[in-house]
Amino acid sequence: MPFYQSRGDVPRKRHIQFRENGLLLTEEVMGLRGFEGNESILYHLQSPVRVAELGGFEPITRDEWVPDNHAHRHFHTAGIEPSGDPVTGRRLLMWNDDVEISLSRPSEPMDYFYRNGEGDEVVFVHEGSGTLETIFGDLPYRPGDYIVVPRGTTYRFQPDNGEQRHLVFESPGFIEIPRRYRNEYGQLLEHAPYYHRDIHPPTELRTHRDRGEFVVKVRVKDGIQTYVLDYHPFDVVGWDGYVYPWTFSIHDFEPITGRIHMPPPSHQTFQGHNFVICSFCPRKLDFDPMAIPIPYHHSNLNSEEMLYYVDGNFSSRKGIEVGSITLHPTGIPHGPQPGLAEKSIGMTESNELAVMCDTFHPLRLSALARGLDDGVYAYSWREDPGPVKTADEDPAGVTSHF
Ligand SMILES: [Fe+2]
């Protein structure tokens, strides 16, 4: 999506004969928005339509928790049990019609290939490294990477040894680089917090020629359809275009700071349909002598804010830890807890790292969320904040919306 790429061999023009050892290759245009959006053109050894066996269709079920009250919530996710593979191990936490947010702590390898046929995915890699093998080539990933996977991309996670922990966003709409960061030609503008050099497309295309039995699971029509192929699905000898998976590291996000407080849109990393994904990164803080470096209270009417704490010092906020998620829902105000605004004055930097998703329609919560909810966060605005340390000694609570 970000800019034109080509891997492997492609013919000199579109839609002409292209052969390998006399075999006429099958050209596939993988396009978004019909024939009007971005596209890539892939050249296959087999017809990508070819199926050896139609497997079953399994509808996706969502176990909803409808709380007794509308309140700010804090979910402790660090201790969720490892389970499943990097796709089946995704455990839905919250969702609406625009986005599904899941946690994944996979413990098993994928013995099949996967394709989301009805949505874009962004996988934030909190812990773990490995390679996302895709039909467009290999995509190495490491902690802090956002893995951006456009719909229609067949893939398989090959994690390295060690713990994996992912925060997963899936959307029926497009997940894109914010429009205001791009000029009319698509190039990232000088004020954008990242540049094309920070965007990493697949490194190497490996053409698989094996025959045998290969299972491909495709998310479509709110379910998972299984197909069995008699050829390896990564049978592409070359491709070019604008549609492919890529990674962007949260550590390459260049924070935008100001003399007085900058609002969350300055942290925006991706735009979705009716939601945004933002990165809160270590940065210098507001430098006006009268500045209050932490956020003002705000009522985000028609907006829900989910904040996932990745790393940093959260010690001044009781109970907040790595892997914590706070949810500040629509219709009620939120802001710093008592004492924190005063405490923040004079702070010069923040070392917190967090990922935020703001949705413009209410989120529903899953049964998993019920189990992770601390049940007391809503009362934390009446707590005594305790002795006030100097701000630079204890800079917690800055990136967040306390
Ligand atoms: Fe907020």
CSV table of C-alpha atoms and ligand atoms in Angstrom, one decimal:
chain,number,residue,atom,x,y,z
A,1,MET,CA,0.0,0.0,0.0
A,2,PRO,CA,2.6,2.6,0.8
A,3,PHE,CA,4.5,2.7,-2.5
A,4,TYR,CA,5.4,0.6,-5.6
A,5,GLN,CA,7.3,-2.6,-5.0
A,6,SER,CA,8.3,-5.6,-7.1
A,7,ARG,CA,9.7,-9.0,-6.2
A,8,GLY,CA,10.8,-11.9,-8.3
A,9,ASP,CA,10.1,-11.9,-12.1
A,10,VAL,CA,7.4,-10.0,-13.9
A,11,PRO,CA,6.8,-9.6,-17.6
A,12,ARG,CA,7.7,-6.3,-19.3
A,13,LYS,CA,4.0,-5.3,-19.6
A,14,ARG,CA,0.7,-6.3,-17.8
A,15,HIS,CA,-1.6,-8.9,-19.3
A,16,ILE,CA,0.8,-10.4,-21.8
A,17,GLN,CA,2.1,-13.9,-22.1
A,18,PHE,CA,4.6,-14.8,-19.3
A,19,ARG,CA,6.1,-18.3,-19.3
A,20,GLU,CA,8.4,-20.4,-17.2
A,21,ASN,CA,10.0,-23.3,-19.0
A,22,GLY,CA,7.2,-23.0,-21.6
A,23,LEU,CA,4.4,-23.0,-18.9
A,24,LEU,CA,2.0,-20.1,-19.3
A,25,LEU,CA,1.8,-18.6,-15.8
A,26,THR,CA,-1.5,-17.5,-14.3
A,27,GLU,CA,-1.7,-13.7,-13.8
A,28,GLU,CA,-3.8,-12.6,-10.8
A,29,VAL,CA,-4.8,-9.0,-10.2
A,30,MET,CA,-5.3,-8.6,-6.5
A,31,GLY,CA,-7.1,-5.2,-6.2
A,32,LEU,CA,-8.9,-3.2,-3.6
A,33,ARG,CA,-12.1,-1.2,-4.2
A,34,GLY,CA,-12.9,-3.2,-7.3
A,35,PHE,CA,-10.6,-2.0,-10.1
A,36,GLU,CA,-10.3,1.5,-8.7
A,37,GLY,CA,-8.0,1.1,-5.7
A,38,ASN,CA,-4.5,0.0,-5.2
A,39,GLU,CA,-3.6,-3.4,-6.6
A,40,SER,CA,-0.8,-5.9,-7.0
A,41,ILE,CA,-0.3,-8.3,-9.9
A,42,LEU,CA,0.9,-11.8,-9.1
A,43,TYR,CA,2.2,-14.5,-11.4
A,44,HIS,CA,1.3,-18.1,-10.2
A,45,LEU,CA,2.5,-21.5,-11.3
A,46,GLN,CA,-1.1,-22.8,-10.7
A,47,SER,CA,-4.4,-21.2,-11.0
A,48,PRO,CA,-5.1,-19.6,-7.6
A,49,VAL,CA,-8.7,-20.9,-7.9
A,50,ARG,CA,-7.6,-24.5,-8.0
A,51,VAL,CA,-9.0,-26.5,-5.0
A,52,ALA,CA,-8.5,-30.2,-4.2
A,53,GLU,CA,-11.1,-30.4,-1.5
A,54,LEU,CA,-13.6,-28.1,0.1
A,55,GLY,CA,-13.4,-28.3,3.8
A,56,GLY,CA,-15.9,-27.1,6.4
A,57,PHE,CA,-17.1,-23.6,7.2
A,58,GLU,CA,-17.0,-22.6,10.8
A,59,PRO,CA,-18.9,-19.4,11.9
A,60,ILE,CA,-17.1,-17.1,14.2
A,61,THR,CA,-18.8,-16.9,17.6
A,62,ARG,CA,-18.3,-14.1,20.1
A,63,ASP,CA,-19.0,-14.6,23.7
A,64,GLU,CA,-20.3,-11.2,24.9
A,65,TRP,CA,-20.2,-9.7,28.4
A,66,VAL,CA,-22.7,-7.0,29.0
A,67,PRO,CA,-21.6,-5.3,32.2
A,68,ASP,CA,-24.1,-4.1,34.8
A,69,ASN,CA,-22.8,-0.6,34.6
A,70,HIS,CA,-21.1,1.8,32.2
A,71,ALA,CA,-17.7,2.7,33.6
A,72,HIS,CA,-14.0,3.2,33.0
A,73,ARG,CA,-12.2,-0.2,33.1
A,74,HIS,CA,-8.8,-1.6,33.6
A,75,PHE,CA,-7.9,-5.1,32.2
A,76,HIS,CA,-4.9,-7.0,33.3
A,77,THR,CA,-3.8,-9.0,30.3
A,78,ALA,CA,-0.2,-9.9,31.2
A,79,GLY,CA,-1.1,-13.2,32.8
A,80,ILE,CA,-3.4,-14.6,30.1
A,81,GLU,CA,-2.6,-18.2,29.5
A,82,PRO,CA,-0.6,-19.1,26.3
A,83,SER,CA,-2.9,-20.9,23.9
A,84,GLY,CA,-3.4,-21.8,20.3
A,85,ASP,CA,-1.3,-20.7,17.3
A,86,PRO,CA,-0.8,-17.1,16.1
A,87,VAL,CA,-4.2,-17.1,14.5
A,88,THR,CA,-6.4,-19.5,16.5
A,89,GLY,CA,-4.8,-18.1,19.7
A,90,ARG,CA,-6.3,-14.7,19.1
A,91,ARG,CA,-8.7,-14.1,22.0
A,92,LEU,CA,-11.3,-11.4,21.3
A,93,LEU,CA,-11.3,-8.7,24.0
A,94,MET,CA,-13.5,-6.0,22.5
A,95,TRP,CA,-15.2,-5.2,19.2
A,96,ASN,CA,-17.7,-3.3,17.2
A,97,ASP,CA,-18.7,-3.3,13.6
A,98,ASP,CA,-15.5,-1.5,12.6
A,99,VAL,CA,-12.7,-3.2,14.5
A,100,GLU,CA,-12.0,-6.3,16.6
A,101,ILE,CA,-9.3,-6.1,19.2
A,102,SER,CA,-7.7,-9.4,20.3
A,103,LEU,CA,-4.9,-10.6,22.5
A,104,SER,CA,-2.7,-13.5,21.4
A,105,ARG,CA,-0.1,-15.4,23.3
A,106,PRO,CA,0.5,-18.3,20.9
A,107,SER,CA,2.1,-21.5,22.1
A,108,GLU,CA,1.7,-23.7,19.0
A,109,PRO,CA,2.9,-23.5,15.4
A,110,MET,CA,0.6,-23.0,12.4
A,111,ASP,CA,0.3,-26.2,10.4
A,112,TYR,CA,-1.8,-24.4,7.8
A,113,PHE,CA,-2.0,-21.1,5.9
A,114,TYR,CA,-4.3,-18.3,6.7
A,115,ARG,CA,-5.9,-15.5,4.7
A,116,ASN,CA,-8.3,-12.8,5.9
A,117,GLY,CA,-10.6,-12.5,3.0
A,118,GLU,CA,-12.8,-9.8,4.5
A,119,GLY,CA,-10.5,-7.5,6.5
A,120,ASP,CA,-7.2,-5.8,7.0
A,121,GLU,CA,-5.1,-6.7,10.0
A,122,VAL,CA,-2.5,-4.9,12.1
A,123,VAL,CA,-0.6,-7.1,14.6
A,124,PHE,CA,1.3,-5.2,17.2
A,125,VAL,CA,4.2,-7.4,18.3
A,126,HIS,CA,4.7,-6.8,22.0
A,127,GLU,CA,6.9,-9.8,22.6
A,128,GLY,CA,8.6,-12.2,20.2
A,129,SER,CA,10.2,-12.2,16.8
A,130,GLY,CA,10.0,-14.4,13.7
A,131,THR,CA,9.0,-14.3,10.1
A,132,LEU,CA,5.6,-13.8,8.6
A,133,GLU,CA,5.8,-16.0,5.6
A,134,THR,CA,3.5,-14.6,2.9
A,135,ILE,CA,2.5,-15.0,-0.7
A,136,PHE,CA,4.4,-11.8,-1.3
A,137,GLY,CA,7.6,-13.0,0.4
A,138,ASP,CA,9.1,-13.2,3.9
A,139,LEU,CA,8.4,-10.4,6.4
A,140,PRO,CA,10.7,-10.5,9.4
A,141,TYR,CA,9.3,-9.1,12.6
A,142,ARG,CA,10.5,-8.2,16.1
A,143,PRO,CA,9.2,-6.6,19.3
A,144,GLY,CA,7.7,-3.2,18.7
A,145,ASP,CA,6.7,-3.9,15.1
A,146,TYR,CA,3.3,-3.3,13.7
A,147,ILE,CA,2.7,-6.0,11.0
A,148,VAL,CA,0.3,-4.6,8.5
A,149,VAL,CA,-1.5,-7.3,6.5
A,150,PRO,CA,-3.9,-6.2,3.7
A,151,ARG,CA,-7.0,-8.4,3.1
A,152,GLY,CA,-6.4,-11.2,0.7
A,153,THR,CA,-2.8,-11.9,1.8
A,154,THR,CA,-2.1,-15.6,2.4
A,155,TYR,CA,0.3,-16.0,5.3
A,156,ARG,CA,1.7,-18.2,8.0
A,157,PHE,CA,3.5,-17.1,11.2
A,158,GLN,CA,6.9,-18.7,11.8
A,159,PRO,CA,7.8,-17.5,15.2
A,160,ASP,CA,11.3,-17.7,16.6
A,161,ASN,CA,11.8,-19.5,19.9
A,162,GLY,CA,10.6,-17.7,22.9
A,163,GLU,CA,7.5,-15.9,24.1
A,164,GLN,CA,5.2,-14.3,21.6
A,165,ARG,CA,2.6,-11.7,22.7
A,166,HIS,CA,0.5,-9.9,20.1
A,167,LEU,CA,-2.2,-7.2,20.2
A,168,VAL,CA,-4.3,-7.7,17.1
A,169,PHE,CA,-6.6,-5.3,15.2
A,170,GLU,CA,-8.9,-6.7,12.5
A,171,SER,CA,-11.2,-4.5,10.4
A,172,PRO,CA,-13.6,-4.9,7.6
A,173,GLY,CA,-12.5,-1.4,6.5
A,174,PHE,CA,-9.1,-0.4,5.3
A,175,ILE,CA,-6.3,0.2,7.7
A,176,GLU,CA,-4.1,2.8,6.1
A,177,ILE,CA,-1.5,5.5,6.6
A,178,PRO,CA,-3.4,8.6,7.7
A,179,ARG,CA,-4.4,10.6,4.6
A,180,ARG,CA,-3.1,13.9,6.1
A,181,TYR,CA,0.4,12.4,6.2
A,182,ARG,CA,0.4,11.9,2.4
A,183,ASN,CA,0.6,14.2,-0.5
A,184,GLU,CA,-1.6,13.8,-3.5
A,185,TYR,CA,0.9,11.3,-5.0
A,186,GLY,CA,1.1,9.2,-1.9
A,187,GLN,CA,4.5,10.3,-0.6
A,188,LEU,CA,4.8,10.9,3.1
A,189,LEU,CA,5.0,14.6,3.9
A,190,GLU,CA,7.7,16.4,5.9
A,191,HIS,CA,5.4,16.7,8.9
A,192,ALA,CA,4.5,13.0,9.0
A,193,PRO,CA,5.9,11.2,12.1
A,194,TYR,CA,7.4,8.5,9.8
A,195,TYR,CA,8.8,8.1,6.4
A,196,HIS,CA,9.0,5.5,3.6
A,197,ARG,CA,12.4,4.3,5.0
A,198,ASP,CA,10.6,3.2,8.1
A,199,ILE,CA,8.3,1.0,6.2
A,200,HIS,CA,9.6,-2.5,5.5
A,201,PRO,CA,8.0,-4.6,2.7
A,202,PRO,CA,8.7,-8.3,2.3
A,203,THR,CA,12.4,-9.0,2.0
A,204,GLU,CA,12.6,-12.1,-0.1
A,205,LEU,CA,10.2,-13.8,-2.4
A,206,ARG,CA,10.6,-17.6,-2.2
A,207,THR,CA,8.7,-19.5,-4.9
A,208,HIS,CA,7.4,-22.9,-3.6
A,209,ARG,CA,7.0,-25.6,-6.2
A,210,ASP,CA,6.1,-28.5,-3.9
A,211,ARG,CA,3.0,-30.6,-4.5
A,212,GLY,CA,1.2,-32.3,-1.7
A,213,GLU,CA,-1.6,-31.4,0.7
A,214,PHE,CA,-1.8,-27.8,1.9
A,215,VAL,CA,-4.6,-26.5,4.1
A,216,VAL,CA,-5.6,-22.9,3.6
A,217,LYS,CA,-8.1,-21.3,6.0
A,218,VAL,CA,-9.9,-18.2,4.8
A,219,ARG,CA,-11.8,-15.8,6.9
A,220,VAL,CA,-14.9,-14.9,5.0
A,221,LYS,CA,-18.6,-14.1,5.7
A,222,ASP,CA,-17.8,-14.0,9.4
A,223,GLY,CA,-16.5,-17.5,9.5
A,224,ILE,CA,-13.5,-19.6,8.6
A,225,GLN,CA,-13.7,-21.7,5.4
A,226,THR,CA,-11.1,-24.5,5.1
A,227,TYR,CA,-9.7,-25.4,1.7
A,228,VAL,CA,-7.3,-28.2,0.8
A,229,LEU,CA,-4.9,-27.4,-2.1
A,230,ASP,CA,-2.7,-29.9,-3.9
A,231,TYR,CA,0.0,-27.3,-4.4
A,232,HIS,CA,1.9,-25.0,-2.1
A,233,PRO,CA,0.0,-21.7,-1.9
A,234,PHE,CA,3.2,-19.6,-2.2
A,235,ASP,CA,3.6,-20.5,-5.9
A,236,VAL,CA,4.2,-17.0,-7.0
A,237,VAL,CA,7.3,-16.4,-9.3
A,238,GLY,CA,6.9,-12.6,-9.2
A,239,TRP,CA,4.6,-9.7,-8.3
A,240,ASP,CA,4.5,-5.9,-8.4
A,241,GLY,CA,2.2,-3.2,-7.2
A,242,TYR,CA,1.0,-1.3,-4.1
A,243,VAL,CA,-0.7,-4.1,-2.1
A,244,TYR,CA,1.5,-6.2,0.1
A,245,PRO,CA,2.2,-6.7,3.8
A,246,TRP,CA,4.7,-4.5,5.6
A,247,THR,CA,6.1,-3.7,9.0
A,248,PHE,CA,6.6,-0.5,10.9
A,249,SER,CA,8.3,-0.3,14.2
A,250,ILE,CA,6.8,1.8,17.0
A,251,HIS,CA,10.4,2.7,17.9
A,252,ASP,CA,10.6,4.5,14.5
A,253,PHE,CA,7.6,6.7,15.3
A,254,GLU,CA,9.0,10.3,15.7
A,255,PRO,CA,7.0,11.9,18.5
A,256,ILE,CA,5.5,15.4,17.8
A,257,THR,CA,5.9,17.6,20.8
A,258,GLY,CA,4.8,21.2,21.5
A,259,ARG,CA,5.2,24.1,23.9
A,260,ILE,CA,1.8,23.1,25.5
A,261,HIS,CA,0.0,19.8,25.4
A,262,MET,CA,-0.4,18.0,22.1
A,263,PRO,CA,-3.7,16.0,21.7
A,264,PRO,CA,-3.8,12.4,20.7
A,265,PRO,CA,-4.1,13.0,16.9
A,266,SER,CA,-0.4,13.9,17.1
A,267,HIS,CA,0.3,10.3,18.0
A,268,GLN,CA,-1.8,8.8,15.1
A,269,THR,CA,-0.1,6.0,13.3
A,270,PHE,CA,-2.9,4.4,11.3
A,271,GLN,CA,-6.4,5.3,10.1
A,272,GLY,CA,-9.2,2.9,10.0
A,273,HIS,CA,-12.9,3.2,9.1
A,274,ASN,CA,-14.3,4.9,12.3
A,275,PHE,CA,-11.2,4.2,14.4
A,276,VAL,CA,-7.5,5.3,14.7
A,277,ILE,CA,-4.4,3.5,16.1
A,278,CYS,CA,-1.9,5.7,17.9
A,279,SER,CA,1.6,5.2,19.3
A,280,PHE,CA,2.6,6.9,22.5
A,281,CYS,CA,6.4,6.9,22.5
A,282,PRO,CA,9.2,8.2,24.8
A,283,ARG,CA,9.6,11.9,24.2
A,284,LYS,CA,10.4,15.3,25.5
A,285,LEU,CA,7.4,17.0,27.1
A,286,ASP,CA,5.7,20.3,26.8
A,287,PHE,CA,8.3,23.0,27.4
A,288,ASP,CA,6.3,26.2,28.2
A,289,PRO,CA,7.1,27.3,31.8
A,290,MET,CA,3.3,27.3,32.5
A,291,ALA,CA,2.6,24.0,30.7
A,292,ILE,CA,0.8,21.1,32.4
A,293,PRO,CA,2.4,18.2,30.6
A,294,ILE,CA,-0.4,15.6,31.2
A,295,PRO,CA,-3.7,15.6,29.4
A,296,TYR,CA,-6.6,17.8,30.4
A,297,HIS,CA,-9.8,16.2,31.3
A,298,HIS,CA,-11.9,15.4,28.3
A,299,SER,CA,-15.2,14.0,27.3
A,300,ASN,CA,-14.7,12.1,24.1
A,301,LEU,CA,-18.3,12.0,23.1
A,302,ASN,CA,-18.9,9.3,20.5
A,303,SER,CA,-15.4,8.0,21.1
A,304,GLU,CA,-14.0,5.1,23.1
A,305,GLU,CA,-10.3,5.0,24.0
A,306,MET,CA,-8.5,1.7,24.5
A,307,LEU,CA,-4.9,2.1,25.7
A,308,TYR,CA,-2.5,-0.8,25.9
A,309,TYR,CA,0.6,-0.3,28.0
A,310,VAL,CA,3.7,-1.8,26.3
A,311,ASP,CA,6.7,-0.6,28.4
A,312,GLY,CA,7.8,2.2,30.7
A,313,ASN,CA,7.4,3.3,34.2
A,314,PHE,CA,3.8,3.1,35.4
A,315,SER,CA,4.7,2.9,39.1
A,316,SER,CA,2.9,6.0,40.3
A,317,ARG,CA,-0.4,4.6,39.2
A,318,LYS,CA,-1.4,1.8,41.4
A,319,GLY,CA,-2.1,-1.4,39.5
A,320,ILE,CA,-1.0,-0.3,36.0
A,321,GLU,CA,1.5,-2.7,34.7
A,322,VAL,CA,2.9,-3.9,31.4
A,323,GLY,CA,0.1,-5.4,29.4
A,324,SER,CA,-2.6,-3.4,31.2
A,325,ILE,CA,-5.4,-2.1,29.1
A,326,THR,CA,-7.5,0.8,30.1
A,327,LEU,CA,-10.9,1.5,28.4
A,328,HIS,CA,-12.4,5.0,28.7
A,329,PRO,CA,-15.8,4.7,27.1
A,330,THR,CA,-18.0,7.1,25.4
A,331,GLY,CA,-20.3,9.6,27.2
A,332,ILE,CA,-18.4,10.2,30.4
A,333,PRO,CA,-15.3,12.3,31.0
A,334,HIS,CA,-11.9,11.1,32.0
A,335,GLY,CA,-8.6,12.7,32.9
A,336,PRO,CA,-5.7,12.6,35.4
A,337,GLN,CA,-6.4,11.2,38.8
A,338,PRO,CA,-6.3,13.7,41.7
A,339,GLY,CA,-2.8,15.2,42.2
A,340,LEU,CA,-1.3,14.1,39.0
A,341,ALA,CA,-1.7,17.4,37.1
A,342,GLU,CA,0.2,19.1,39.9
A,343,LYS,CA,2.8,16.4,40.1
A,344,SER,CA,3.4,16.5,36.4
A,345,ILE,CA,4.4,20.2,36.3
A,346,GLY,CA,8.1,20.5,35.5
A,347,MET,CA,8.4,17.0,34.0
A,348,THR,CA,10.7,17.1,31.0
A,349,GLU,CA,10.3,13.7,29.5
A,350,SER,CA,8.2,10.6,29.3
A,351,ASN,CA,9.5,7.0,28.8
A,352,GLU,CA,6.2,5.3,28.4
A,353,LEU,CA,5.4,3.2,25.4
A,354,ALA,CA,1.8,2.5,24.6
A,355,VAL,CA,-0.6,1.7,21.8
A,356,MET,CA,-4.0,3.3,21.7
A,357,CYS,CA,-7.1,2.6,19.6
A,358,ASP,CA,-9.9,5.2,19.6
A,359,THR,CA,-13.1,4.0,18.1
A,360,PHE,CA,-16.0,6.3,17.1
A,361,HIS,CA,-18.7,3.9,18.0
A,362,PRO,CA,-19.1,2.0,21.2
A,363,LEU,CA,-17.1,-1.2,21.8
A,364,ARG,CA,-18.6,-4.4,23.0
A,365,LEU,CA,-16.8,-6.5,25.6
A,366,SER,CA,-16.1,-10.2,25.6
A,367,ALA,CA,-16.3,-12.8,28.4
A,368,LEU,CA,-12.5,-12.6,28.4
A,369,ALA,CA,-12.7,-8.9,29.3
A,370,ARG,CA,-14.9,-9.8,32.2
A,371,GLY,CA,-12.3,-12.1,33.6
A,372,LEU,CA,-9.5,-9.5,33.2
A,373,ASP,CA,-11.4,-6.5,34.5
A,374,ASP,CA,-10.1,-5.2,37.9
A,375,GLY,CA,-13.6,-3.9,38.9
A,376,VAL,CA,-12.2,-0.9,40.8
A,377,TYR,CA,-10.6,1.4,38.2
A,378,ALA,CA,-13.7,3.5,38.0
A,379,TYR,CA,-13.2,4.6,41.6
A,380,SER,CA,-9.6,5.5,41.2
A,381,TRP,CA,-10.4,9.2,40.7
A,382,ARG,CA,-11.3,9.5,44.4
A,383,GLU,CA,-8.0,7.9,45.6
A,384,ASP,CA,-5.4,9.8,47.6
A,385,PRO,CA,-2.4,9.9,45.1
A,386,GLY,CA,0.1,9.6,48.0
A,387,PRO,CA,3.2,11.6,48.5
A,388,VAL,CA,4.2,13.7,45.6
A,389,LYS,CA,7.6,13.0,44.2
A,390,THR,CA,9.5,15.3,41.9
A,391,ALA,CA,8.3,14.8,38.4
A,392,ASP,CA,11.5,13.6,36.8
A,393,GLU,CA,11.9,11.0,39.5
A,394,ASP,CA,8.7,9.4,38.6
A,395,PRO,CA,7.4,10.4,35.2
A,396,ALA,CA,4.6,7.8,35.0
A,397,GLY,CA,1.1,8.6,33.8
A,398,VAL,CA,2.1,10.9,31.1
A,399,THR,CA,1.4,9.2,27.8
A,400,SER,CA,-1.8,7.8,29.2
A,401,HIS,CA,-5.1,9.4,29.7
A,402,PHE,CA,-5.0,9.5,33.5
B,1,FE,FE,-8.4,10.3,26.6
